Coordinates of N, CA and C in Angstrom, one line a residue:
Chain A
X1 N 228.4 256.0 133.5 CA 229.7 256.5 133.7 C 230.3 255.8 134.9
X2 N 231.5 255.6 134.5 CA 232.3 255.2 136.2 C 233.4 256.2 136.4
X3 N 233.2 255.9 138.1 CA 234.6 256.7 139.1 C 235.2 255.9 139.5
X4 N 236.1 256.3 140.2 CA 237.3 255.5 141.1 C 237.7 256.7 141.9
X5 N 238.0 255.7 143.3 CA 238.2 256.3 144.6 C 239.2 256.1 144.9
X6 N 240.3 256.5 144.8 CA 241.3 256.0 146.1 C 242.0 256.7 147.1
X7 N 241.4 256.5 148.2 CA 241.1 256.2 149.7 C 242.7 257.3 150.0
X8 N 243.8 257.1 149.6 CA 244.6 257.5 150.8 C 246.0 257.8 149.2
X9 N 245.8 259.4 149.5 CA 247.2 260.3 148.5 C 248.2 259.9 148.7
X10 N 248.4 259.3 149.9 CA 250.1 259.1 150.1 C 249.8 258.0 151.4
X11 N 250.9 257.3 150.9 CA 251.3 255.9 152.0 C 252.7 255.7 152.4
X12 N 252.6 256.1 153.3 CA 254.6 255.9 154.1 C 254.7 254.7 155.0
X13 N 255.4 253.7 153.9 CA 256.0 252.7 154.5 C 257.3 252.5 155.1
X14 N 257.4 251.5 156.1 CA 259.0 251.4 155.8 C 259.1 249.6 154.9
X15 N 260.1 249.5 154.3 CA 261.0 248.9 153.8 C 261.0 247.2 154.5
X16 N 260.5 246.5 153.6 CA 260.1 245.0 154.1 C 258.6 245.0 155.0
X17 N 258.2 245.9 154.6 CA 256.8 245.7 155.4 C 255.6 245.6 154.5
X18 N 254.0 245.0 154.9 CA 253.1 244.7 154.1 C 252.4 246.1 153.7
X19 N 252.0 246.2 152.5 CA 251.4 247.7 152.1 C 250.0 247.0 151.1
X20 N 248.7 248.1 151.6 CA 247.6 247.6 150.9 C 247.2 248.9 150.2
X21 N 247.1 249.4 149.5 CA 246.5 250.8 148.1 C 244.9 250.2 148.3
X22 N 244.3 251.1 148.7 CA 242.8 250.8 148.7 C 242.7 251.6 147.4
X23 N 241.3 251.0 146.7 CA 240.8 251.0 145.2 C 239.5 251.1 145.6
X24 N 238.5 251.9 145.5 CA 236.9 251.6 145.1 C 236.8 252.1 143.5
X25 N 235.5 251.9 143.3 CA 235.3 252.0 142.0 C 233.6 252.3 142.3
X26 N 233.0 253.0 141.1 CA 231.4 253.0 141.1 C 230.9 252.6 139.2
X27 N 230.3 251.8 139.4 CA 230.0 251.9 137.6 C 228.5 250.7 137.9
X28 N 227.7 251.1 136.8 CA 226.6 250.6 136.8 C 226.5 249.5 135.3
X29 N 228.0 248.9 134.9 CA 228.2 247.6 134.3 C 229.6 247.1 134.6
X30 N 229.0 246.1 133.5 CA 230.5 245.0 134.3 C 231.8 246.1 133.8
X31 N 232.7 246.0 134.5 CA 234.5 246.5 134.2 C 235.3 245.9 134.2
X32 N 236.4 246.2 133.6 CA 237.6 245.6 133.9 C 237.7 247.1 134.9
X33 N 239.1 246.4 135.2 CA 240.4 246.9 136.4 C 241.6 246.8 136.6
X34 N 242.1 247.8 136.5 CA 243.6 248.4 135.9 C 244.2 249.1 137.0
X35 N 245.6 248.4 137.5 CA 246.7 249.0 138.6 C 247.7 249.8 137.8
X36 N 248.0 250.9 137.6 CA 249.3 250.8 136.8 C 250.1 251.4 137.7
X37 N 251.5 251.6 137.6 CA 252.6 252.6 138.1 C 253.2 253.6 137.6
X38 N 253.6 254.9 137.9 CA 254.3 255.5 137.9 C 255.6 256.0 138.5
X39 N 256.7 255.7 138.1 CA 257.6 256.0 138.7 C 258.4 257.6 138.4
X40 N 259.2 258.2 139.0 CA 259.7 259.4 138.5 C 259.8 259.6 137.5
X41 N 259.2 260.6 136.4 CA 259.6 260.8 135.4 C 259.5 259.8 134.2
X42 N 259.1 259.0 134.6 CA 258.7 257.7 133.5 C 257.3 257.7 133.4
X43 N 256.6 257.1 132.0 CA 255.3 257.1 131.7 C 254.5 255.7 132.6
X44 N 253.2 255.9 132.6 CA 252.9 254.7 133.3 C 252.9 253.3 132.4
X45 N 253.3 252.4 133.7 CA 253.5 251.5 133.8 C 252.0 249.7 133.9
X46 N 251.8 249.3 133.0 CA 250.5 248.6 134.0 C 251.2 247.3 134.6
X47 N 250.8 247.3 136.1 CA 251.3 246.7 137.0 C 249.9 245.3 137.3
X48 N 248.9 245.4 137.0 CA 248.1 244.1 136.9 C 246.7 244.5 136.4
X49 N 246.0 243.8 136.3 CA 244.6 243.7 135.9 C 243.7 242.6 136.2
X50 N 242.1 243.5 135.8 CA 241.3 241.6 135.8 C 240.0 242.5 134.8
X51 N 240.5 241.1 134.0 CA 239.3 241.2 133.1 C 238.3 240.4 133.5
X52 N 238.2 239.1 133.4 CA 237.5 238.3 134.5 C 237.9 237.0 135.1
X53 N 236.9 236.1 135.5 CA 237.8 234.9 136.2 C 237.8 234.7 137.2
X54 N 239.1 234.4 137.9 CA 239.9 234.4 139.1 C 239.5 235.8 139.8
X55 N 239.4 236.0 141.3 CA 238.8 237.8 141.4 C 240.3 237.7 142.2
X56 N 241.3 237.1 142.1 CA 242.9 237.4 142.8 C 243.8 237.1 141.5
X57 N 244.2 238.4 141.0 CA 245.2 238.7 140.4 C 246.5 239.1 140.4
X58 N 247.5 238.2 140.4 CA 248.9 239.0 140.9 C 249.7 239.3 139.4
X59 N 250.5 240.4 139.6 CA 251.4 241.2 138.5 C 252.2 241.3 138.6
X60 N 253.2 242.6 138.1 CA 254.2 242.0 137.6 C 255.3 242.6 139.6
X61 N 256.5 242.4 139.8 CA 257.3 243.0 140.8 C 256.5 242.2 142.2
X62 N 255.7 241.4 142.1 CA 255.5 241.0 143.2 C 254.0 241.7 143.8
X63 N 253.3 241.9 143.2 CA 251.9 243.0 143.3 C 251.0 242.0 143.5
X64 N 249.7 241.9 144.3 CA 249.1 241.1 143.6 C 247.5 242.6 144.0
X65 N 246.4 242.0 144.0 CA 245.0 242.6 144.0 C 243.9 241.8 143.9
X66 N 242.9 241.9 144.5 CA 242.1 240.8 144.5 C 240.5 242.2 144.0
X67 N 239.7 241.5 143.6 CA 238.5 242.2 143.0 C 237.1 241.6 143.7
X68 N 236.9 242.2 144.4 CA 235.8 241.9 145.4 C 234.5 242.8 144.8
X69 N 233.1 242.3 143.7 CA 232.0 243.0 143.3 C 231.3 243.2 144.4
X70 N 231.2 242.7 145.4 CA 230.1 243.3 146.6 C 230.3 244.4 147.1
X71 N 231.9 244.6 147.5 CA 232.3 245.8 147.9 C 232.8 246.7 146.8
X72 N 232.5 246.5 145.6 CA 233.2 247.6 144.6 C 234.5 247.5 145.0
X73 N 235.6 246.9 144.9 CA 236.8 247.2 145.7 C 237.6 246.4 144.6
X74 N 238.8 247.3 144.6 CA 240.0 246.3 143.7 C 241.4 246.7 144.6
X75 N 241.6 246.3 145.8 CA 243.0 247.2 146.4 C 244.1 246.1 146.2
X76 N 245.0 247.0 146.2 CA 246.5 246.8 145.2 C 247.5 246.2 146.7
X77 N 247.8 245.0 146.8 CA 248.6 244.7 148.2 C 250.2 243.6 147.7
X78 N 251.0 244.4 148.5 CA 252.4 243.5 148.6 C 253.1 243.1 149.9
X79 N 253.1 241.9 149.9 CA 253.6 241.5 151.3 C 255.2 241.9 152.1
X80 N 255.5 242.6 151.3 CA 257.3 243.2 151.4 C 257.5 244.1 150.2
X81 N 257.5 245.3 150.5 CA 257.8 246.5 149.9 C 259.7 246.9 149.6
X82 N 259.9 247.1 148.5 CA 261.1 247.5 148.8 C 261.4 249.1 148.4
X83 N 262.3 249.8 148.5 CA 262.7 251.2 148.2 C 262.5 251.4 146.8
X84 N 262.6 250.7 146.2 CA 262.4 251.2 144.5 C 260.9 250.7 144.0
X85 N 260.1 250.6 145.1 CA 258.5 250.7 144.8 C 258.3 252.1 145.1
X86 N 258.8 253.0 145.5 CA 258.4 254.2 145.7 C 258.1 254.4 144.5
X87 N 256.8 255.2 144.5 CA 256.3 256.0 142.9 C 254.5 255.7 143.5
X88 N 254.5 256.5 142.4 CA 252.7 257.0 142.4 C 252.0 255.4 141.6
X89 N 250.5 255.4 142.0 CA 250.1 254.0 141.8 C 248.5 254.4 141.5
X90 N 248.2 254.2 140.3 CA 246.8 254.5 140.1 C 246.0 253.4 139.9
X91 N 244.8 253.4 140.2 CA 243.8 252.8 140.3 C 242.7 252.9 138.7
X92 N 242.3 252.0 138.1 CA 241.5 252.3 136.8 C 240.2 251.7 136.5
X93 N 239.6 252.2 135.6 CA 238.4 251.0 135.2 C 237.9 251.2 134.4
X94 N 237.5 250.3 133.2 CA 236.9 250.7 131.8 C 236.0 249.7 131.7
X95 N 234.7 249.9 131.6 CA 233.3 249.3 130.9 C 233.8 247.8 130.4
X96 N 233.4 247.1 130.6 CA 233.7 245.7 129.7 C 233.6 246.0 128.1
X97 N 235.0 245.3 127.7 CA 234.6 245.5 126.2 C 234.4 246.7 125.6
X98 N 234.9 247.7 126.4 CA 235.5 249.2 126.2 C 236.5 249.4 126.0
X99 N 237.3 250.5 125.6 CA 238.8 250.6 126.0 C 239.1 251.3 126.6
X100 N 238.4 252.8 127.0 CA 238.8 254.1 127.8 C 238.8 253.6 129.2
X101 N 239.6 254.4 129.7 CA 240.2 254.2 131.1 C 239.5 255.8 131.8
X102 N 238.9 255.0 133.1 CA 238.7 256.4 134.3 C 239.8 255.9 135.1
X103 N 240.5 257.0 135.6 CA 241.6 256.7 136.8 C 241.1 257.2 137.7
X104 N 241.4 257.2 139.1 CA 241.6 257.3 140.0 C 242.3 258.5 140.4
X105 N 242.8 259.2 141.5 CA 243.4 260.3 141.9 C 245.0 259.6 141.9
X106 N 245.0 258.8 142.6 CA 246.8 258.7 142.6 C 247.2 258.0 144.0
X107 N 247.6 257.2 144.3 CA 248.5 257.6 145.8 C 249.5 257.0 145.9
X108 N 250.6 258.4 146.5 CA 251.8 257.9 146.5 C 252.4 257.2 147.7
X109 N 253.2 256.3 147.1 CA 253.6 255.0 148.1 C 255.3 255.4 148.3
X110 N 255.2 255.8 149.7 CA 256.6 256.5 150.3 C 257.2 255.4 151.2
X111 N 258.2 254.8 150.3 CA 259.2 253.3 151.2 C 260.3 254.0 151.6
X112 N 260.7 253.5 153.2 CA 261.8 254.4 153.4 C 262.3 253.0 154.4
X113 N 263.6 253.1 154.4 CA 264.8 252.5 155.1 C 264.5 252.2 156.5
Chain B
X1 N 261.5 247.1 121.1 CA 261.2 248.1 120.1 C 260.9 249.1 120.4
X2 N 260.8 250.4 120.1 CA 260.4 251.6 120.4 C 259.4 251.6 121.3
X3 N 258.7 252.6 122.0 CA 257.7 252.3 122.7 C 257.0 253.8 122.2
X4 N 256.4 254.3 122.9 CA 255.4 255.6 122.5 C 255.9 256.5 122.9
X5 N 256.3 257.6 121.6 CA 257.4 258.9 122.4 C 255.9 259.8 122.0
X6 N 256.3 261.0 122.4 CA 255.6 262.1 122.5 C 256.7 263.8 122.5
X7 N 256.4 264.1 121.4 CA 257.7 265.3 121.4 C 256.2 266.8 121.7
X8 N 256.4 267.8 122.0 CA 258.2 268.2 122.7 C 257.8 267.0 124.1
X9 N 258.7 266.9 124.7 CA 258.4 266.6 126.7 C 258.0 268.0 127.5
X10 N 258.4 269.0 126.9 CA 258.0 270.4 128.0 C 257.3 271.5 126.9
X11 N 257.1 272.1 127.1 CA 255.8 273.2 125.9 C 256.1 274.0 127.2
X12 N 256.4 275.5 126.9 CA 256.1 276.3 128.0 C 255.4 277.5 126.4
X13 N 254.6 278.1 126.7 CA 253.9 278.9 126.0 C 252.8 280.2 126.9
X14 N 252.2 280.8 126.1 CA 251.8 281.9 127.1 C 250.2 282.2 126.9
X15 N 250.0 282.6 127.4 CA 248.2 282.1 127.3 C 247.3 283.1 126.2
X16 N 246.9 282.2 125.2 CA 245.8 282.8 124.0 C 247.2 282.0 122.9
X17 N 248.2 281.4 123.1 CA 248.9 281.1 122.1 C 247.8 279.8 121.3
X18 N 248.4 278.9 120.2 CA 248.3 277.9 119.5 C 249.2 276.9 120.3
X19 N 248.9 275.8 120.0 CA 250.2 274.7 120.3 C 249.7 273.2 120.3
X20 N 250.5 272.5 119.5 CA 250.4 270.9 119.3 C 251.2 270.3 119.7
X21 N 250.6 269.2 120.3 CA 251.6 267.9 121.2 C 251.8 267.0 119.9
X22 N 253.2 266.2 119.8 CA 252.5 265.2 118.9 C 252.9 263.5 119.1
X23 N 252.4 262.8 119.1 CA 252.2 261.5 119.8 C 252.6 260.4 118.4
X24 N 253.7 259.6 119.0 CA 254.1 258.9 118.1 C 253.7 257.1 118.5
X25 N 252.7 256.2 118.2 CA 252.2 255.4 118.8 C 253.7 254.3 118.4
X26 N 253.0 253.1 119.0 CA 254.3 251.8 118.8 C 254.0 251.6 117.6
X27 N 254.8 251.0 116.4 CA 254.2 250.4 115.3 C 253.6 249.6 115.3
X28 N 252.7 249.6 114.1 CA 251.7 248.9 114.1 C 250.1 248.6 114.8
X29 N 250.3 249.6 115.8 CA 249.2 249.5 117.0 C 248.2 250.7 116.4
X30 N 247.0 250.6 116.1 CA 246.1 251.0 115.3 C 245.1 251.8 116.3
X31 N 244.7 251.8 117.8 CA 244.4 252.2 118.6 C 245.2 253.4 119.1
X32 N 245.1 254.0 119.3 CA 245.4 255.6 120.0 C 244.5 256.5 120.8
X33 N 245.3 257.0 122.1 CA 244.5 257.6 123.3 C 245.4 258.9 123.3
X34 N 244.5 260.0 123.9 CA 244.8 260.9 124.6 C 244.7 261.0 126.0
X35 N 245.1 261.0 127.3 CA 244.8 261.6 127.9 C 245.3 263.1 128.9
X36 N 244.8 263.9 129.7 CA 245.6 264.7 130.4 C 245.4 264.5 131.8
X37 N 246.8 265.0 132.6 CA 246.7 264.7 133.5 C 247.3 266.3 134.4
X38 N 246.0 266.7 135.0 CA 246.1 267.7 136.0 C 247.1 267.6 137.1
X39 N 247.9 268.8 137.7 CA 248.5 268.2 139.1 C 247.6 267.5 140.3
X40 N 248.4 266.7 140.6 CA 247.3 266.1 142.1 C 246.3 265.1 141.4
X41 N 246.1 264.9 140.5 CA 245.1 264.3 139.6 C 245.8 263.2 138.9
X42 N 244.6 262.1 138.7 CA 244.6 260.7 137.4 C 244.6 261.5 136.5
X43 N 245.5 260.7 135.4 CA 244.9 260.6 134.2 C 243.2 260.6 133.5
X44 N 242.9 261.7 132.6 CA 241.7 262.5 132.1 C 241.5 262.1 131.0
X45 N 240.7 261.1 130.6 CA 240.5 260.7 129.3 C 240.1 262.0 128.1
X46 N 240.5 262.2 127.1 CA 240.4 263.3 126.0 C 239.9 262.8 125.1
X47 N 240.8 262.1 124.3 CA 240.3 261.3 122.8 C 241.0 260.1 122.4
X48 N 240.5 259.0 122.0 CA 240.3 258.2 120.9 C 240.0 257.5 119.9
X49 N 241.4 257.7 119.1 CA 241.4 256.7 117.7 C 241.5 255.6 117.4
X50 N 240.5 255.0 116.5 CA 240.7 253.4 115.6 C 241.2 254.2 114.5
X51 N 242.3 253.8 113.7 CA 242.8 253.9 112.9 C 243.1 255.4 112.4
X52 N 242.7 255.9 111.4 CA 242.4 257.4 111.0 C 241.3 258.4 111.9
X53 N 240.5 257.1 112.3 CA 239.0 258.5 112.4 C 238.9 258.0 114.6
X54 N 238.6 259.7 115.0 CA 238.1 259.7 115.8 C 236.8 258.6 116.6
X55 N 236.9 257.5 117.3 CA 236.2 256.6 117.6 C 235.7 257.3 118.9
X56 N 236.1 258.0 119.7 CA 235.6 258.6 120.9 C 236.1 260.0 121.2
X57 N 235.5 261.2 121.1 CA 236.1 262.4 121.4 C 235.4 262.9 122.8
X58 N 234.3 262.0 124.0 CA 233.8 262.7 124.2 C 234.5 263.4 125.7
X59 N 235.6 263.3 125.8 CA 236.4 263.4 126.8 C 237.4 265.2 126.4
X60 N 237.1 265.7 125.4 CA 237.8 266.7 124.9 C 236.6 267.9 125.9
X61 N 237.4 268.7 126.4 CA 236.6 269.7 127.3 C 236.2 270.6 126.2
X62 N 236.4 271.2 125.4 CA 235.7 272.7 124.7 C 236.0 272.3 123.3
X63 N 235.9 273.2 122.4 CA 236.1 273.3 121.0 C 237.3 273.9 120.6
X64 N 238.5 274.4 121.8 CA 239.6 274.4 121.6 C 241.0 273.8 121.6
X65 N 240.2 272.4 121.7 CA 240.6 271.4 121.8 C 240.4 270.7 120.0
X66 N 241.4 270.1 119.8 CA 240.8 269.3 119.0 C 242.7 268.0 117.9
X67 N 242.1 267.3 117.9 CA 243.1 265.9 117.6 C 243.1 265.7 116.1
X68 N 244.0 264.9 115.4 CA 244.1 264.4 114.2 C 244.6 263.6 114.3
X69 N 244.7 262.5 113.1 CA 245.8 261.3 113.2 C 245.6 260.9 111.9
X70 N 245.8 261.5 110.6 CA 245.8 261.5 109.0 C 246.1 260.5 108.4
X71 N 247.1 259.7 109.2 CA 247.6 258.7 108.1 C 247.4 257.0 109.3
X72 N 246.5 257.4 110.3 CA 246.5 256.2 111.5 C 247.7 256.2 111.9
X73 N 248.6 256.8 111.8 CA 250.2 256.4 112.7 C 250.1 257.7 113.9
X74 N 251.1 258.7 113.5 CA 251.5 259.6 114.1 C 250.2 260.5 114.8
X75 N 250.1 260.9 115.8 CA 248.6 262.1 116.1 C 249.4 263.2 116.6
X76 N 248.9 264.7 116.2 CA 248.5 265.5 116.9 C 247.3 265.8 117.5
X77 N 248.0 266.6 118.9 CA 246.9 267.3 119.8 C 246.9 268.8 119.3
X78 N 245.9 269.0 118.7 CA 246.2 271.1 118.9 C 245.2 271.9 120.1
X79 N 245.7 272.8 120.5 CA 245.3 273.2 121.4 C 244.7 274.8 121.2
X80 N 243.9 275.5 120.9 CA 243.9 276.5 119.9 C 243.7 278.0 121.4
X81 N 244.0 278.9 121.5 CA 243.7 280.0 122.7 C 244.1 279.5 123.9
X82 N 245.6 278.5 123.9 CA 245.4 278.2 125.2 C 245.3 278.8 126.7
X83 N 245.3 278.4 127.7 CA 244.4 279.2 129.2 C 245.0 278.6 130.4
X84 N 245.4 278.9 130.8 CA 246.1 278.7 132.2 C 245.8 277.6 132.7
X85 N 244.4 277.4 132.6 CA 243.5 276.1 133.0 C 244.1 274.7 131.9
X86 N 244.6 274.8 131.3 CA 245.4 273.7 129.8 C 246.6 273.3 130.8
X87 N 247.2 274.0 131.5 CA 248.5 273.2 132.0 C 248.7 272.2 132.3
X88 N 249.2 270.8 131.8 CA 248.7 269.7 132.3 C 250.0 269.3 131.9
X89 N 249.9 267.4 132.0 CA 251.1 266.7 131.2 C 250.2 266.2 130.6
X90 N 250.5 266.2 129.3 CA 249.6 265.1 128.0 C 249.6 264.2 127.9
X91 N 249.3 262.9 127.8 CA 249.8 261.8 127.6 C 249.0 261.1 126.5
X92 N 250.5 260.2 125.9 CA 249.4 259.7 125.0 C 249.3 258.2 125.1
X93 N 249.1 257.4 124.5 CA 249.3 256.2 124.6 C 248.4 254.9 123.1
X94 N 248.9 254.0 123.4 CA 248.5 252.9 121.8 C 248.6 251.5 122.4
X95 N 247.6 251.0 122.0 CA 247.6 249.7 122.1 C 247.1 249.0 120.5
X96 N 247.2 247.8 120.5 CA 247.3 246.9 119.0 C 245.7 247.1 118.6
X97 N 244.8 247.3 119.0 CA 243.7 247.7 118.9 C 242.5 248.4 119.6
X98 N 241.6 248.5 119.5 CA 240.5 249.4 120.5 C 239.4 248.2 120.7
X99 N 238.5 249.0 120.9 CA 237.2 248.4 120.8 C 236.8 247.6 122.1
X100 N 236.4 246.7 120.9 CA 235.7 245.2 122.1 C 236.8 244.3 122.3
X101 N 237.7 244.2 122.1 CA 238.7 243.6 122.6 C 240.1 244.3 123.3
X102 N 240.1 243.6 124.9 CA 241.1 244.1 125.3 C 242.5 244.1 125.0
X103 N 243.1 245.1 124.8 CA 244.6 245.1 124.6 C 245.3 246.3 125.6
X104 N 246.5 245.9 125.8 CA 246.7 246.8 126.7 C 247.5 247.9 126.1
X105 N 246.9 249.1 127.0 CA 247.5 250.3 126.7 C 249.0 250.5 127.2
X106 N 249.9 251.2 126.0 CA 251.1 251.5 126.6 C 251.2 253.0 126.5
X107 N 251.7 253.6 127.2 CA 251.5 255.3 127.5 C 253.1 255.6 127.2
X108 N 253.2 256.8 126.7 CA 254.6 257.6 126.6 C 254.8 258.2 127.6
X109 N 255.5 259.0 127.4 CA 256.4 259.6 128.6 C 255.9 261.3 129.1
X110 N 254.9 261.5 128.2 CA 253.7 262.1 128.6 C 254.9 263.9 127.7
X111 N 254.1 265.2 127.5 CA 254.2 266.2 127.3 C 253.7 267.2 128.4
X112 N 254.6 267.8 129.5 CA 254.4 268.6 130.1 C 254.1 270.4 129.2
X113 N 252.9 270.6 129.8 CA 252.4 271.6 129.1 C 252.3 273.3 130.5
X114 N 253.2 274.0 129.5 CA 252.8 274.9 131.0 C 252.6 276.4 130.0
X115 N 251.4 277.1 130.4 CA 250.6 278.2 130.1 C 250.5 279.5 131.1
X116 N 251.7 280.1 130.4 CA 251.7 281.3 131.2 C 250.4 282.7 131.2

């Protein structure tokens, strides 16, 4: 079975500044890893992934994430945040060569002026 | 093109009732997911389909639970005695296939479920 952790419910930034979404994960095979978004009232969004390869992945709005196996860790970082990143941002992971998704709790990313 | 609707968007119903979500995938995409999503909470994996038939149910909490998808296009979710504890938003979602090959999932706009 795998979990996902993410570290911190809510993140209040301000506006042009760097923001990191910490990600753990626990699984006892290989995974992929899945960032998606949620914005108000709209369905989620996938905002990057890594199947394998490269362990620095960047997506889509300027996202990127890097996938570190030693530390279990996939955290989600943007060097300039803007106001219409505000929305919920989940953290995911499915078995290699699976397709079900475990998510993560959530945390919401609060950009303000 | 279309993307994944999910009718109703709100279900308010009263507890021990019936009630089906129904999940309309993108065309063509032969893979279909359930999942629910509690307040405060990720998305809860439930069920998925390859095609017609149930490929993963083991995510459905009780036996009052239970999914179809007859013709591989369209699914319902039925929910049979529902319980205060069911309140969730539904979501569904479809990608071009399942399995061993990754495709990515696209989610609808989810069905807010509320159980009085």
């Amino acid at each position: 079975a795998q979990s996902v952790t993410q570290l911190d419910s809510q993140v209040p930034v301000f506006e042009e500044a760097p923001v990191e979404l910490r990600c753990n994960y626990s699984s006892s095979v290989s995974v992929y890893l899945f960032w998606y978004v949620q914005y108000p009232n709209q369905g989620l969004q996938l905002l990057l992934k890594y199947l394998s390869g490269s362990t620095l992945v960047k997506g889509i709005n300027g996202f990127e994430a890097e996938f570190n196996k030693s530390q279990t860790s996939f955290h989600l970082r943007k060097p300039s945040v803007h106001i219409s990143d505000t929305a919920e941002y989940f953290c995911a992971v499915a078995p290699s060569g699976y397709s079900t998704l475990t998510f993560g709790k959530g945390t919401m990313l609060l950009v303000s002026p | 093109g279309a993307g994944v609707s999910q009718t109703p968007s709100n279900k308010v119903t009263e507890k021990g009732k019936y009630v089906e979500l129904r999940c309309d995938p993108i065309s063509g995409h032969t893979a279909l997911y359930w999942y629910r999503q509690s307040l405060g909470q990720g998305p809860e994996f439930l069920i998925y389909f390859q095609g017609t038939g149930a490929a993963d149910d083991s995510g459905l909490p009780n036996d009052r639970f239970f999914a179809v998808r007859p013709e591989g296009s369209v699914s319902t979710l039925k929910i049979q005695r529902t319980e205060r504890g069911d309140s969730a938003v539904y979501l569904c979602a479809s990608s071009l296939t399942g399995g061993t090959t990754y495709n990515e999932q696209f989610f609808g706009p989810g069905t807010r479920l509320t159980v009085l």
